[in-house]
CSV table of C-alpha atoms and ligand atoms in Angstrom, one decimal:
chain,number,residue,atom,x,y,z
A,1,UNK,CA,117.6,91.0,75.4
A,2,UNK,CA,117.1,92.0,79.0
A,3,UNK,CA,113.5,91.4,80.5
A,4,UNK,CA,111.5,94.1,81.2
A,5,UNK,CA,110.4,95.1,84.7
A,6,UNK,CA,106.8,94.0,85.8
A,7,UNK,CA,105.3,96.8,88.1
A,8,UNK,CA,101.9,96.6,89.7
A,9,UNK,CA,99.6,99.4,91.0
A,10,UNK,CA,97.1,98.0,93.4
A,11,UNK,CA,95.1,99.1,96.4
A,12,UNK,CA,91.6,100.1,97.6
A,13,UNK,CA,88.8,101.9,95.4
A,14,UNK,CA,89.1,105.4,94.9
A,15,UNK,CA,92.8,105.5,95.8
A,16,UNK,CA,94.0,107.3,92.4
A,17,UNK,CA,96.3,104.4,91.0
A,18,UNK,CA,94.6,104.7,87.6
A,19,UNK,CA,95.5,108.4,87.5
A,20,UNK,CA,99.1,107.6,88.5
A,21,UNK,CA,99.5,105.1,85.8
A,22,UNK,CA,100.0,107.3,82.7
A,23,UNK,CA,101.9,109.8,84.8
A,24,UNK,CA,104.6,107.2,85.9
A,25,UNK,CA,104.6,105.7,82.5
A,26,UNK,CA,105.4,109.2,80.9
A,27,UNK,CA,108.3,109.4,83.4
A,28,UNK,CA,109.7,105.8,82.6
A,29,UNK,CA,109.2,106.8,78.7
A,30,UNK,CA,112.0,109.8,79.4
A,31,UNK,CA,114.5,107.3,80.0
A,32,UNK,CA,113.7,103.9,77.9
A,33,UNK,CA,111.1,102.6,75.6
A,34,UNK,CA,107.3,103.6,76.6
A,35,UNK,CA,105.9,100.9,79.1
A,36,UNK,CA,103.0,98.9,78.4
A,37,UNK,CA,100.2,100.2,80.3
A,38,UNK,CA,97.6,97.6,81.3
A,39,UNK,CA,94.8,96.4,83.6
A,40,UNK,CA,93.1,93.5,85.5
A,41,UNK,CA,90.7,92.2,84.9
A,42,UNK,CA,91.1,92.8,81.3
A,43,UNK,CA,94.0,93.8,79.2
A,44,UNK,CA,93.5,92.2,75.8
A,45,UNK,CA,90.3,92.0,73.7
A,46,UNK,CA,89.2,88.6,75.1
A,47,UNK,CA,90.1,89.6,78.7
A,48,UNK,CA,88.2,92.9,78.6
A,49,UNK,CA,85.1,90.8,77.6
A,50,UNK,CA,85.9,88.6,80.7
A,51,UNK,CA,86.2,91.8,82.9
A,52,UNK,CA,82.6,93.0,81.8
A,53,UNK,CA,81.4,89.5,82.7
A,54,UNK,CA,83.2,89.8,86.2
A,55,UNK,CA,82.0,93.3,87.0
A,56,UNK,CA,78.6,93.4,85.7
A,57,UNK,CA,75.3,92.5,87.5
A,58,UNK,CA,73.9,89.1,86.6
A,59,UNK,CA,70.2,87.9,86.4
A,60,UNK,CA,71.3,84.7,88.2
A,61,UNK,CA,73.5,84.2,91.3
A,62,UNK,CA,77.2,84.3,90.4
A,63,UNK,CA,78.8,81.9,92.9
A,64,UNK,CA,82.1,83.4,94.7
A,65,UNK,CA,84.1,80.5,93.5
A,66,UNK,CA,82.9,81.3,89.9
A,67,UNK,CA,83.8,84.8,90.5
A,68,UNK,CA,87.4,83.9,91.8
A,69,UNK,CA,87.7,81.8,88.6
A,70,UNK,CA,86.8,84.1,86.1
A,71,UNK,CA,89.4,86.7,87.6
A,72,UNK,CA,91.9,84.0,87.2
A,73,UNK,CA,90.7,82.9,83.8
A,74,UNK,CA,91.1,86.5,82.6
A,75,UNK,CA,94.3,86.7,84.4
A,76,UNK,CA,95.7,83.8,82.4
A,77,UNK,CA,94.7,85.4,79.2
A,78,UNK,CA,96.3,88.5,79.9
A,79,UNK,CA,99.6,87.3,81.4
A,80,UNK,CA,100.2,85.1,78.4
A,81,UNK,CA,99.0,87.1,75.8
A,82,UNK,CA,100.0,90.4,76.5
A,83,UNK,CA,102.2,90.8,79.8
A,84,UNK,CA,104.7,87.8,79.2
A,85,UNK,CA,105.4,88.7,75.4
A,86,UNK,CA,105.9,92.7,76.4
A,87,UNK,CA,108.4,91.3,79.2
A,88,UNK,CA,110.3,89.1,76.9
A,89,UNK,CA,110.8,91.9,74.3
A,90,UNK,CA,112.3,94.2,77.1
A,91,UNK,CA,109.3,96.4,77.7
A,92,UNK,CA,108.4,97.5,81.0
A,93,UNK,CA,104.8,96.7,82.2
A,94,UNK,CA,102.6,98.8,84.4
A,95,UNK,CA,99.6,96.8,85.5
A,96,UNK,CA,96.5,98.2,87.1
A,97,UNK,CA,95.8,95.6,89.7
A,98,UNK,CA,97.0,92.0,89.5
A,99,UNK,CA,96.9,88.8,92.0
A,100,UNK,CA,96.9,90.9,95.4
A,101,UNK,CA,93.4,92.0,94.2
A,102,UNK,CA,92.1,88.4,94.2
A,103,UNK,CA,93.3,88.0,97.7
A,104,UNK,CA,91.8,91.1,98.9
A,105,UNK,CA,88.5,91.1,97.1
A,106,UNK,CA,87.6,87.6,96.6
A,107,UNK,CA,89.5,86.3,99.8
A,108,UNK,CA,88.9,89.0,102.5
A,109,UNK,CA,86.2,90.6,100.9
A,110,UNK,CA,84.1,87.5,99.9
A,111,UNK,CA,85.2,85.1,102.4
A,112,UNK,CA,87.1,82.8,100.1
A,113,UNK,CA,90.0,80.7,101.3
A,114,UNK,CA,93.4,82.2,101.0
A,115,UNK,CA,94.8,78.6,100.2
A,116,UNK,CA,92.4,78.1,97.4
A,117,UNK,CA,93.7,81.4,95.9
A,118,UNK,CA,97.4,80.4,96.3
A,119,UNK,CA,96.8,77.3,94.4
A,120,UNK,CA,95.3,79.3,91.5
A,121,UNK,CA,98.3,81.6,91.8
A,122,UNK,CA,100.6,78.9,91.4
A,123,UNK,CA,98.8,77.5,88.4
A,124,UNK,CA,98.0,80.7,86.5
A,125,UNK,CA,101.1,82.9,87.6
A,126,UNK,CA,103.7,80.4,88.6
A,127,UNK,CA,107.1,82.4,88.5
A,128,UNK,CA,105.9,85.3,86.8
A,129,UNK,CA,105.5,87.4,90.0
A,130,UNK,CA,105.6,91.3,89.7
A,131,UNK,CA,109.0,92.8,90.4
A,132,UNK,CA,107.4,95.6,92.4
A,133,UNK,CA,103.9,96.1,93.6
A,134,UNK,CA,102.7,99.6,94.9
A,135,UNK,CA,99.8,99.5,97.2
A,136,UNK,CA,97.8,102.6,97.3
A,137,UNK,CA,96.2,103.0,100.6
A,138,UNK,CA,93.6,105.5,102.1
A,139,UNK,CA,91.8,105.5,105.5
A,140,UNK,CA,88.3,103.9,105.2
A,141,UNK,CA,86.3,107.2,105.6
A,142,UNK,CA,88.2,108.7,102.7
A,143,UNK,CA,87.7,105.9,100.6
A,144,UNK,CA,84.0,105.6,101.2
A,145,UNK,CA,83.7,109.2,100.5
A,146,UNK,CA,85.4,108.8,97.1
A,147,UNK,CA,83.5,105.8,95.9
A,148,UNK,CA,80.3,107.7,96.8
A,149,UNK,CA,81.4,110.8,94.7
A,150,UNK,CA,82.4,108.6,91.5
A,151,UNK,CA,78.9,107.1,91.5
A,152,UNK,CA,79.4,103.4,92.2
A,153,UNK,CA,80.1,102.1,88.9
A,154,UNK,CA,80.4,98.3,89.5
A,155,UNK,CA,79.4,95.6,91.9
A,156,UNK,CA,82.5,96.2,94.2
A,157,UNK,CA,81.9,99.7,94.4
A,158,UNK,CA,78.6,99.0,96.1
A,159,UNK,CA,79.9,97.0,98.7
A,160,UNK,CA,79.7,98.4,102.2
A,161,UNK,CA,82.5,99.7,104.4
A,162,UNK,CA,83.0,96.6,106.2
A,163,UNK,CA,83.9,95.0,103.0
A,164,UNK,CA,86.3,97.8,102.1
A,165,UNK,CA,87.9,97.5,105.6
A,166,UNK,CA,88.6,93.7,105.1
A,167,UNK,CA,90.0,94.5,101.6
A,168,UNK,CA,92.2,97.3,102.7
A,169,UNK,CA,93.6,95.1,105.8
A,170,UNK,CA,94.5,92.4,103.3
A,171,UNK,CA,96.5,94.6,101.0
A,172,UNK,CA,98.4,96.1,104.1
A,173,UNK,CA,98.9,92.8,105.5
A,174,UNK,CA,100.4,91.4,102.2
A,175,UNK,CA,102.7,94.6,101.9
A,176,UNK,CA,104.0,93.9,105.3
A,177,UNK,CA,104.8,90.3,104.9
A,178,UNK,CA,107.1,91.1,101.6
A,179,UNK,CA,108.5,94.5,102.3
A,180,UNK,CA,111.2,93.8,99.5
A,181,UNK,CA,108.6,93.7,96.8
A,182,UNK,CA,105.8,95.9,98.1
A,183,UNK,CA,105.8,99.6,98.6
A,184,UNK,CA,102.8,101.4,100.4
A,185,UNK,CA,101.7,104.6,99.0
A,186,UNK,CA,99.8,107.1,100.9
A,187,UNK,CA,97.0,107.9,98.5
A,188,UNK,CA,95.7,110.9,100.4
A,189,UNK,CA,98.8,112.7,99.2
A,190,UNK,CA,98.9,115.4,96.3
A,191,UNK,CA,98.9,113.7,92.7
A,192,UNK,CA,102.2,115.3,92.1
A,193,UNK,CA,103.7,114.0,95.5
A,194,UNK,CA,102.6,110.4,94.8
A,195,UNK,CA,104.0,110.5,91.1
A,196,UNK,CA,107.3,111.8,92.6
A,197,UNK,CA,107.4,109.2,95.3
A,198,UNK,CA,106.8,106.2,92.9
A,199,UNK,CA,109.3,107.5,90.4
A,200,UNK,CA,111.9,107.8,93.0
A,201,UNK,CA,111.3,104.4,94.2
A,202,UNK,CA,111.4,102.8,90.7
A,203,UNK,CA,114.8,104.7,90.1
A,204,UNK,CA,116.4,103.5,93.2
A,205,UNK,CA,115.3,99.8,92.5
A,206,UNK,CA,115.8,99.4,88.8
A,207,UNK,CA,118.1,102.4,87.7
A,208,UNK,CA,120.6,101.4,84.9
B,1,TMP,P1,89.1,99.0,89.0
B,1,TMP,O1,88.0,99.6,89.7
B,1,TMP,O2,90.6,99.2,89.6
B,1,TMP,O3,89.2,99.0,87.5
B,1,TMP,O4,88.8,97.2,89.0
B,1,TMP,C1,88.0,96.5,88.9
B,1,TMP,C2,87.2,95.9,90.0
B,1,TMP,O5,87.6,94.5,90.0
B,1,TMP,C3,87.5,96.3,91.5
B,1,TMP,O6,86.5,96.6,92.3
B,1,TMP,C4,88.3,95.2,92.1
B,1,TMP,C5,88.1,94.0,91.3
B,1,TMP,N1,88.8,92.8,91.2
B,1,TMP,C6,88.7,91.7,91.9
B,1,TMP,O7,87.7,91.9,92.7
B,1,TMP,N2,89.4,90.9,92.0
B,1,TMP,C7,90.7,90.8,91.1
B,1,TMP,O8,91.3,90.0,91.0
B,1,TMP,C8,90.9,92.0,90.3
B,1,TMP,C9,92.1,92.2,89.4
B,1,TMP,C10,89.9,93.1,90.3
């Protein structure tokens, strides 16, 4: 059985990645088995409970380190219970956010050390890196506009422009460091244009 492809959509808030997931999944399903569409934090019943804990407001302070550990705890559950079995069965996986979000939000956003995140990445993800990561990018003004218009659903939506600037810069830096694995998507383009760009890229990389 050929292992499935592990594809991640990640990037700044309000960039439309969640809109693209089902569209790209439909395209993949025209030529092969329907992919698993999933998300982080979350993706299994237990990891979805962890997602609520990660994103909701708390009565007491949530130390940044605890936040990071919770993201990786949810990731460990999701990866082992959902993603890896699907890939092993030959299914493609489309995942809404993955490790890059921890570097961007807990690292650049919250100020935690990249080297600590890297240790957790080694422990939790190890060799199971995505085959391709699409980074959805938007200029800060547009990003803040979109966050405002959708009503600030969770703790991260309420962060200020400086936080989002750091998050954006980290995504772009990571994409630049590994151009073979990352593709930056101009998320200000139309929905149809973005879907076409992603599908063309997948076809070029993984045809056959
Ligand atoms: P979503 O808005 O794409 O559903 O993601 C939920 C929030 O979780 C988003 O604000 C980014 C945040 N997040 C982290 O802070 N660290 C992580 O590792 C992940 C996966 C998400």
